[in-house]
Amino acid sequence: MIYVYAVTTGARSPKEGLPAMNPGSVTRSIQAGGLGAIVSDVADDEFGEEALPSRLNDLEWLESRAKAHQRVVDASRQRGPTVPMKFCTIYRDESGVRSLLEQHAAALEEALDEVTGRVEWGVKVLVDRSTLSRSLSESDTEVNAARKELLETTGGRSYWAKRRLEDALAGRTEDRLQELCVDAHARLCAVALDARINRPQSKALTEDDRDMVMNCSYLLEETNGEELLGVVAELSREHDSEGISFQATGPWSPYNFLTLDLGGESRP
Amino acid sequence: MSVEQRYTGPPPATGTQNLADILERVLDKGIVIAGDIQVNLLDIELLTVKLRLVIASVDKAREIGIDWWQSDPFLSEHSRLLANENRALKERVESLESSLGLEPDETRSVEERTTVDARRDEG
């Protein structure tokens, strides 16, 4: 069986030897329709129709194979225009891969044109809520007023003053985060060609206690990475004291901007 | 040069790709082509990993009231369509009610109700 990682321009000489899915094996290139597919052989008892569902339900397996897929895509991107396939695009034989390239040549060439010289960067915003609360109770007039009121109140009335402070703090925290994300996104968009807003990642996967409040991807000219990182560094400096941090990852192959679904036209 | 060098303030932003970053892209994006092996990643259970990625975090985002992406023009298009659909449905309900000789209910749109419910959940 043949696992397809990515499609590249045919003009590129078929590079071999990228470390593949299966430990010890390497990728090769199959050429057709003026394009190249980066593939490697995979075993039926791992990627076959029957074996695959249970493998996909094994997190350790999923992690190692997903990383391997990404490594190949990334190595290929560094060598030239590369369009990544979705995880687990598998054919029984080489003729299947060749027919994929021939049948979808026009759409794939268009996709290759779109990504030529372009990369994706991810930017995530994380918030340490206790630091943000502290910062707001010092700087925000509304929260500060509620805090002063609480300090001056005694007895039974302090319960209500405390509630008012909590409400003011909760409300202003959300306002502040919203304001900040909208501003950050606008400033990042200004250096980008296109952007995608994704849902924040779950803590189960990030293993970070802080709440993720923004998770976006930006399409850039390959040479503009520094510019985006400059904006991220600026945002980090501006908001560090509020407990807000900005994380940039990249450069990635522009996955978020290549979500073409050619699934409806499978070969007969 | 490494990304880390660009950052002055803690905590350091990283250029390294964590598992969530990779799964988010590799499982969910990229070109979809019908291969010989049909895998619907959504149907697969441990893609609870994926579900955790998507659903858990959306719930969390709602819980903490952060849904700013709803103001994104790409996404708000969807809510505008929903609002139109609401309006059309409401009109149909009202015309049905009047044809049955019923007093029109104090009808709030579904959208308004959802907002109210969401607020209550947050509280």
Short mmCIF file of C-alpha atoms in Angstrom, two decimals:
data_model
loop_
_atom_site.label_atom_id
_atom_site.label_comp_id
_atom_site.label_asym_id
_atom_site.label_seq_id
_atom_site.Cartn_x
_atom_site.Cartn_y
_atom_site.Cartn_z
CA MET A 1 0.00 0.00 0.00
CA ILE A 2 1.11 3.50 -0.74
CA TYR A 3 0.79 6.47 1.59
CA VAL A 4 0.70 9.90 -0.11
CA TYR A 5 2.13 12.78 1.93
CA ALA A 6 2.11 15.63 -0.51
CA VAL A 7 2.09 16.69 -4.13
CA THR A 8 4.88 18.71 -5.69
CA THR A 9 5.65 20.28 -9.03
CA GLY A 10 6.89 17.87 -11.63
CA ALA A 11 9.76 20.15 -12.55
CA ARG A 12 11.40 19.17 -9.32
CA SER A 13 13.73 16.22 -9.55
CA PRO A 14 12.27 13.34 -7.59
CA LYS A 15 14.05 13.57 -4.29
CA GLU A 16 14.32 10.44 -2.32
CA GLY A 17 15.31 9.56 1.16
CA LEU A 18 13.10 11.62 3.47
CA PRO A 19 12.43 9.55 6.59
CA ALA A 20 8.99 7.99 6.06
CA MET A 21 6.10 6.78 8.23
CA ASN A 22 7.54 3.40 8.98
CA PRO A 23 10.76 3.47 10.97
CA GLY A 24 13.70 2.83 8.70
CA SER A 25 11.85 3.43 5.44
CA VAL A 26 12.21 6.39 3.12
CA THR A 27 9.95 8.28 0.76
CA ARG A 28 10.07 8.22 -3.01
CA SER A 29 8.38 10.25 -5.73
CA ILE A 30 5.82 9.04 -8.26
CA GLN A 31 5.54 11.26 -11.35
CA ALA A 32 2.48 11.74 -13.56
CA GLY A 33 0.44 14.50 -15.14
CA GLY A 34 3.40 16.85 -14.85
CA LEU A 35 3.31 16.53 -11.05
CA GLY A 36 5.03 14.48 -8.39
CA ALA A 37 3.59 12.68 -5.39
CA ILE A 38 5.75 12.08 -2.35
CA VAL A 39 4.91 8.63 -1.11
CA SER A 40 6.16 5.69 0.88
CA ASP A 41 5.11 2.08 1.16
CA VAL A 42 3.10 1.23 4.24
CA ALA A 43 2.00 -2.12 5.58
CA ASP A 44 -1.48 -3.48 5.15
CA ASP A 45 -1.65 -4.55 8.77
CA GLU A 46 -1.14 -0.95 9.82
CA PHE A 47 -2.86 1.17 7.19
CA GLY A 48 -5.31 -1.33 5.71
CA GLU A 49 -9.03 -0.74 5.92
CA GLU A 50 -9.39 -3.19 8.79
CA ALA A 51 -6.34 -2.23 10.82
CA LEU A 52 -6.54 1.52 10.48
CA PRO A 53 -9.55 2.36 12.66
CA SER A 54 -8.02 0.74 15.73
CA ARG A 55 -4.63 2.32 15.00
CA LEU A 56 -6.22 5.72 14.81
CA ASN A 57 -7.65 5.08 18.23
CA ASP A 58 -4.19 4.59 19.67
CA LEU A 59 -2.87 7.99 20.67
CA GLU A 60 0.76 6.92 20.67
CA TRP A 61 0.46 5.59 17.13
CA LEU A 62 -1.49 8.63 15.99
CA GLU A 63 1.08 10.99 17.44
CA SER A 64 4.07 9.31 15.83
CA ARG A 65 2.39 8.97 12.42
CA ALA A 66 0.96 12.49 12.41
CA LYS A 67 4.40 13.86 13.27
CA ALA A 68 5.99 11.74 10.55
CA HIS A 69 3.47 13.05 8.03
CA GLN A 70 4.23 16.63 9.06
CA ARG A 71 8.01 16.02 8.93
CA VAL A 72 7.82 14.81 5.34
CA VAL A 73 5.56 17.69 4.30
CA ASP A 74 7.88 20.16 5.95
CA ALA A 75 11.06 18.72 4.45
CA SER A 76 9.42 18.82 1.05
CA ARG A 77 8.25 22.41 1.54
CA GLN A 78 11.83 23.43 2.17
CA ARG A 79 12.77 21.99 -1.21
CA GLY A 80 10.01 23.64 -3.22
CA PRO A 81 6.27 24.16 -3.69
CA THR A 82 4.38 21.47 -1.78
CA VAL A 83 0.71 20.78 -1.32
CA PRO A 84 0.03 18.61 1.74
CA MET A 85 -2.52 15.83 1.59
CA LYS A 86 -4.79 15.16 4.49
CA PHE A 87 -3.53 12.53 6.95
CA CYS A 88 -4.03 8.95 5.72
CA THR A 89 -4.44 9.42 1.99
CA ILE A 90 -3.71 5.85 0.93
CA TYR A 91 -3.70 3.93 -2.36
CA ARG A 92 -3.34 0.24 -3.08
CA ASP A 93 -0.81 0.66 -5.86
CA GLU A 94 1.18 3.13 -7.92
CA SER A 95 -1.41 3.28 -10.66
CA GLY A 96 -3.86 4.74 -8.13
CA VAL A 97 -1.40 7.50 -7.29
CA ARG A 98 -0.70 8.21 -10.94
CA SER A 99 -4.38 8.46 -11.68
CA LEU A 100 -4.81 10.85 -8.74
CA LEU A 101 -2.17 13.12 -10.25
CA GLU A 102 -3.57 12.91 -13.77
CA GLN A 103 -7.19 13.32 -12.83
CA HIS A 104 -6.70 16.29 -10.54
CA ALA A 105 -3.73 17.86 -12.33
CA ALA A 106 -5.45 21.20 -12.93
CA ALA A 107 -6.70 21.66 -9.36
CA LEU A 108 -3.38 20.52 -7.90
CA GLU A 109 -1.38 22.83 -10.14
CA GLU A 110 -3.57 25.70 -9.07
CA ALA A 111 -3.04 24.78 -5.43
CA LEU A 112 0.73 24.59 -6.03
CA ASP A 113 0.66 28.04 -7.60
CA GLU A 114 -1.16 29.39 -4.57
CA VAL A 115 1.43 28.11 -2.12
CA THR A 116 4.54 28.91 -4.13
CA GLY A 117 6.71 31.15 -2.01
CA ARG A 118 4.14 31.22 0.76
CA VAL A 119 4.04 29.82 4.25
CA GLU A 120 1.70 29.76 7.18
CA TRP A 121 2.39 30.98 10.70
CA GLY A 122 0.21 30.21 13.68
CA VAL A 123 -0.33 32.69 16.49
CA LYS A 124 -1.94 31.67 19.77
CA VAL A 125 -2.86 33.88 22.70
CA LEU A 126 -2.80 32.46 26.22
CA VAL A 127 -3.98 34.18 29.36
CA ASP A 128 -2.95 33.74 32.96
CA ARG A 129 -6.19 34.87 34.55
CA SER A 130 -4.88 35.69 37.99
CA THR A 131 -2.27 38.04 36.58
CA LEU A 132 -4.86 39.67 34.31
CA SER A 133 -7.24 40.14 37.27
CA ARG A 134 -4.46 41.73 39.30
CA SER A 135 -3.55 44.01 36.46
CA LEU A 136 -7.17 45.04 35.91
CA SER A 137 -7.80 45.77 39.58
CA GLU A 138 -4.91 48.20 39.44
CA SER A 139 -5.58 49.84 36.10
CA ASP A 140 -9.28 49.61 35.35
CA THR A 141 -11.46 52.45 36.72
CA GLU A 142 -14.59 50.36 37.04
CA VAL A 143 -12.84 47.52 38.86
CA ASN A 144 -10.85 49.94 40.93
CA ALA A 145 -14.01 51.77 42.05
CA ALA A 146 -15.62 48.48 43.07
CA ARG A 147 -12.47 47.53 44.96
CA LYS A 148 -12.41 50.83 46.86
CA GLU A 149 -16.07 50.41 47.70
CA LEU A 150 -15.36 46.99 49.16
CA LEU A 151 -12.52 48.34 51.27
CA GLU A 152 -14.78 51.04 52.70
CA THR A 153 -17.71 48.73 53.40
CA THR A 154 -18.17 46.81 56.59
CA GLY A 155 -20.61 44.23 57.97
CA GLY A 156 -23.38 42.62 55.92
CA ARG A 157 -23.09 45.14 53.13
CA SER A 158 -19.59 43.95 52.31
CA TYR A 159 -21.07 40.76 50.86
CA TRP A 160 -22.78 42.80 48.14
CA ALA A 161 -19.74 44.98 47.60
CA LYS A 162 -17.73 41.81 47.11
CA ARG A 163 -20.23 40.52 44.58
CA ARG A 164 -20.08 43.82 42.71
CA LEU A 165 -16.29 43.65 42.57
CA GLU A 166 -16.43 40.08 41.26
CA ASP A 167 -18.95 41.05 38.59
CA ALA A 168 -16.98 44.09 37.54
CA LEU A 169 -13.81 42.04 37.33
CA ALA A 170 -15.41 39.23 35.33
CA GLY A 171 -17.03 41.65 32.92
CA ARG A 172 -13.95 43.74 32.38
CA THR A 173 -11.76 40.66 31.96
CA GLU A 174 -13.85 39.45 29.04
CA ASP A 175 -14.03 42.95 27.55
CA ARG A 176 -10.29 43.30 27.82
CA LEU A 177 -9.59 39.93 26.23
CA GLN A 178 -11.97 40.60 23.40
CA GLU A 179 -10.53 44.04 22.74
CA LEU A 180 -7.02 42.66 22.81
CA CYS A 181 -7.72 39.71 20.48
CA VAL A 182 -9.47 41.91 17.96
CA ASP A 183 -6.55 44.37 18.02
CA ALA A 184 -3.92 41.63 17.79
CA HIS A 185 -5.71 39.92 14.91
CA ALA A 186 -6.02 43.20 12.99
CA ARG A 187 -2.33 43.98 13.44
CA LEU A 188 -1.31 40.47 12.37
CA CYS A 189 -3.65 40.62 9.37
CA ALA A 190 -1.91 43.81 8.30
CA VAL A 191 1.29 41.86 7.57
CA ALA A 192 -0.49 38.81 6.15
CA LEU A 193 -2.03 37.88 2.80
CA ASP A 194 -4.86 35.94 4.37
CA ALA A 195 -5.94 34.68 7.77
CA ARG A 196 -7.95 31.90 9.36
CA ILE A 197 -9.49 31.92 12.80
CA ASN A 198 -9.41 28.51 14.43
CA ARG A 199 -10.91 27.37 17.67
CA PRO A 200 -8.70 27.49 20.70
CA GLN A 201 -6.97 24.18 21.38
CA SER A 202 -8.02 22.10 24.33
CA LYS A 203 -5.89 21.96 27.45
CA ALA A 204 -5.87 18.17 27.20
CA LEU A 205 -3.61 18.52 24.21
CA THR A 206 -1.69 21.67 24.99
CA GLU A 207 -0.97 20.63 28.59
CA ASP A 208 -0.93 24.28 29.52
CA ASP A 209 -2.96 25.57 32.48
CA ARG A 210 -3.62 28.89 30.87
CA ASP A 211 -6.72 29.52 28.79
CA MET A 212 -6.16 29.85 25.08
CA VAL A 213 -8.25 32.76 23.87
CA MET A 214 -7.11 33.04 20.30
CA ASN A 215 -5.77 30.57 17.75
CA CYS A 216 -5.22 31.95 14.27
CA SER A 217 -3.23 31.15 11.16
CA TYR A 218 -1.75 33.68 8.79
CA LEU A 219 -0.64 33.20 5.21
CA LEU A 220 2.58 35.05 4.45
CA GLU A 221 5.12 35.50 1.72
CA GLU A 222 7.98 33.23 2.75
CA THR A 223 10.19 36.27 3.24
CA ASN A 224 7.77 38.04 5.60
CA GLY A 225 8.09 35.74 8.60
CA GLU A 226 10.27 38.27 10.38
CA GLU A 227 7.63 40.92 9.99
CA LEU A 228 4.99 38.78 11.64
CA LEU A 229 7.39 37.82 14.41
CA GLY A 230 8.05 41.51 14.93
CA VAL A 231 4.36 42.15 15.50
CA VAL A 232 4.16 39.16 17.85
CA ALA A 233 7.16 40.41 19.84
CA GLU A 234 5.59 43.87 20.05
CA LEU A 235 2.28 42.41 21.27
CA SER A 236 4.14 40.29 23.81
CA ARG A 237 5.92 43.32 25.21
CA GLU A 238 2.72 45.35 25.38
CA HIS A 239 0.70 42.73 27.20
CA ASP A 240 3.23 40.77 29.22
CA SER A 241 2.32 42.57 32.46
CA GLU A 242 -1.32 41.62 31.96
CA GLY A 243 -0.48 37.91 32.01
CA ILE A 244 -1.09 37.56 28.32
CA SER A 245 1.35 35.76 26.09
CA PHE A 246 1.59 35.33 22.38
CA GLN A 247 3.04 32.20 20.83
CA ALA A 248 4.05 32.01 17.22
CA THR A 249 4.69 28.73 15.41
CA GLY A 250 6.01 28.32 11.93
CA PRO A 251 6.80 28.39 9.19
CA TRP A 252 4.26 25.72 8.26
CA SER A 253 3.19 24.47 4.90
CA PRO A 254 -0.02 26.50 4.34
CA TYR A 255 -2.36 23.76 5.59
CA ASN A 256 -5.06 26.19 6.69
CA PHE A 257 -5.26 27.69 3.24
CA LEU A 258 -5.41 24.39 1.39
CA THR A 259 -8.63 22.73 2.29
CA LEU A 260 -9.60 21.74 -1.21
CA ASP A 261 -11.94 18.74 -1.27
CA LEU A 262 -11.42 16.67 -4.40
CA GLY A 263 -13.06 13.69 -2.76
CA GLY A 264 -16.15 13.67 -4.97
CA GLU A 265 -14.21 12.76 -8.09
CA SER A 266 -12.60 9.51 -7.10
CA ARG A 267 -11.53 7.28 -9.93
CA PRO A 268 -14.02 4.69 -11.18
CA MET B 1 17.61 31.89 13.27
CA SER B 2 15.45 30.49 15.97
CA VAL B 3 12.16 32.07 16.82
CA GLU B 4 12.92 32.15 20.52
CA GLN B 5 15.57 34.79 20.05
CA ARG B 6 12.93 37.28 19.02
CA TYR B 7 11.19 37.30 22.34
CA THR B 8 12.10 39.47 25.20
CA GLY B 9 9.31 38.91 27.69
CA PRO B 10 8.43 35.71 29.46
CA PRO B 11 6.91 33.23 28.92
CA PRO B 12 8.83 32.47 25.77
CA ALA B 13 6.83 32.03 22.62
CA THR B 14 8.08 29.00 20.82
CA GLY B 15 8.78 28.05 17.28
CA THR B 16 8.43 24.39 18.13
CA GLN B 17 5.34 22.58 16.99
CA ASN B 18 3.40 20.84 19.72
CA LEU B 19 1.10 17.89 19.16
CA ALA B 20 -2.05 20.00 19.14
CA ASP B 21 -0.58 22.27 16.44
CA ILE B 22 0.29 19.27 14.31
CA LEU B 23 -2.98 17.35 14.75
CA GLU B 24 -5.02 20.44 14.13
CA ARG B 25 -3.40 20.83 10.72
CA VAL B 26 -2.63 17.30 9.63
CA LEU B 27 -6.01 15.80 10.58
CA ASP B 28 -8.23 18.67 9.70
CA LYS B 29 -6.63 20.55 6.81
CA GLY B 30 -4.79 19.75 3.62
CA ILE B 31 -6.11 18.46 0.31
CA VAL B 32 -8.79 15.81 0.60
CA ILE B 33 -8.71 13.20 -2.14
CA ALA B 34 -10.57 9.90 -2.12
CA GLY B 35 -7.85 7.31 -1.76
CA ASP B 36 -8.39 3.58 -2.01
CA ILE B 37 -8.77 3.33 1.72
CA GLN B 38 -11.74 5.28 2.91
CA VAL B 39 -11.18 6.81 6.29
CA ASN B 40 -13.62 9.20 7.75
CA LEU B 41 -11.56 10.65 10.53
CA LEU B 42 -14.65 12.13 12.13
CA ASP B 43 -16.20 8.71 12.57
CA ILE B 44 -13.31 7.35 14.49
CA GLU B 45 -13.71 7.34 18.17
CA LEU B 46 -10.36 8.28 19.50
CA LEU B 47 -10.65 11.15 17.34
CA THR B 48 -12.09 12.14 20.58
CA VAL B 49 -8.63 13.61 20.30
CA LYS B 50 -10.03 15.64 17.50
CA LEU B 51 -13.27 16.12 19.35
CA ARG B 52 -11.37 17.30 22.35
CA LEU B 53 -9.50 19.62 20.07
CA VAL B 54 -12.61 21.13 18.65
CA ILE B 55 -15.57 20.62 20.90
CA ALA B 56 -14.05 20.80 24.35
CA SER B 57 -12.31 23.98 23.50
CA VAL B 58 -15.40 25.59 22.07
CA ASP B 59 -17.34 24.75 25.20
CA LYS B 60 -14.55 26.20 27.23
CA ALA B 61 -14.50 29.28 25.08
CA ARG B 62 -18.24 29.75 25.57
CA GLU B 63 -17.92 29.09 29.26
CA ILE B 64 -15.41 31.86 29.61
CA GLY B 65 -17.41 34.05 27.28
CA ILE B 66 -14.82 34.34 24.58
CA ASP B 67 -16.50 34.11 21.25
CA TRP B 68 -14.96 37.10 19.61
CA TRP B 69 -14.45 35.19 16.38
CA GLN B 70 -18.20 35.49 15.93
CA SER B 71 -17.55 39.04 14.93
CA ASP B 72 -15.34 37.80 12.12
CA PRO B 73 -17.00 38.62 8.79
CA PHE B 74 -16.39 35.10 7.43
CA LEU B 75 -18.09 33.54 10.40
CA SER B 76 -20.75 36.13 11.04
CA GLU B 77 -22.06 35.46 7.55
CA HIS B 78 -23.26 32.15 8.95
CA SER B 79 -25.08 33.80 11.86
CA ARG B 80 -26.64 36.32 9.49
CA LEU B 81 -28.06 33.44 7.47
CA LEU B 82 -29.37 31.89 10.65
CA ALA B 83 -30.99 35.18 11.64
CA ASN B 84 -32.72 35.41 8.27
CA GLU B 85 -33.91 31.85 8.61
CA ASN B 86 -35.25 32.70 12.08
CA ARG B 87 -37.14 35.62 10.74
CA ALA B 88 -38.70 33.55 7.96
CA LEU B 89 -39.70 30.82 10.41
CA LYS B 90 -41.17 33.35 12.81
CA GLU B 91 -43.27 34.82 10.04
CA ARG B 92 -44.53 31.39 9.11
CA VAL B 93 -45.43 30.62 12.73
CA GLU B 94 -47.28 33.91 13.03
CA SER B 95 -49.24 33.34 9.85
CA LEU B 96 -50.09 29.81 11.00
CA GLU B 97 -51.19 31.15 14.37
CA SER B 98 -53.38 33.81 12.82
CA SER B 99 -54.91 31.32 10.38
CA LEU B 100 -55.79 29.16 13.38
CA GLY B 101 -57.25 32.18 15.13
CA LEU B 102 -54.63 32.15 17.90
CA GLU B 103 -53.09 35.21 19.49
CA PRO B 104 -49.50 35.51 18.34
CA ASP B 105 -47.18 34.52 21.14
CA GLU B 106 -44.67 36.96 22.57
CA THR B 107 -42.19 35.39 20.24
CA ARG B 108 -38.55 35.97 20.73
CA SER B 109 -36.21 34.84 18.03
CA VAL B 110 -34.18 31.72 18.66
CA GLU B 111 -31.11 33.88 18.53
CA GLU B 112 -32.26 36.05 21.41
CA ARG B 113 -33.11 32.99 23.46
CA THR B 114 -29.75 31.45 22.80
CA THR B 115 -28.03 34.60 23.93
CA VAL B 116 -30.06 34.67 27.12
CA ASP B 117 -29.36 30.99 27.77
CA ALA B 118 -25.68 31.46 27.13
CA ARG B 119 -25.58 34.33 29.64
CA ARG B 120 -27.36 32.21 32.21
CA ASP B 121 -24.87 29.42 31.66
CA GLU B 122 -22.00 31.77 32.17
CA GLY B 123 -23.38 33.13 35.37
#
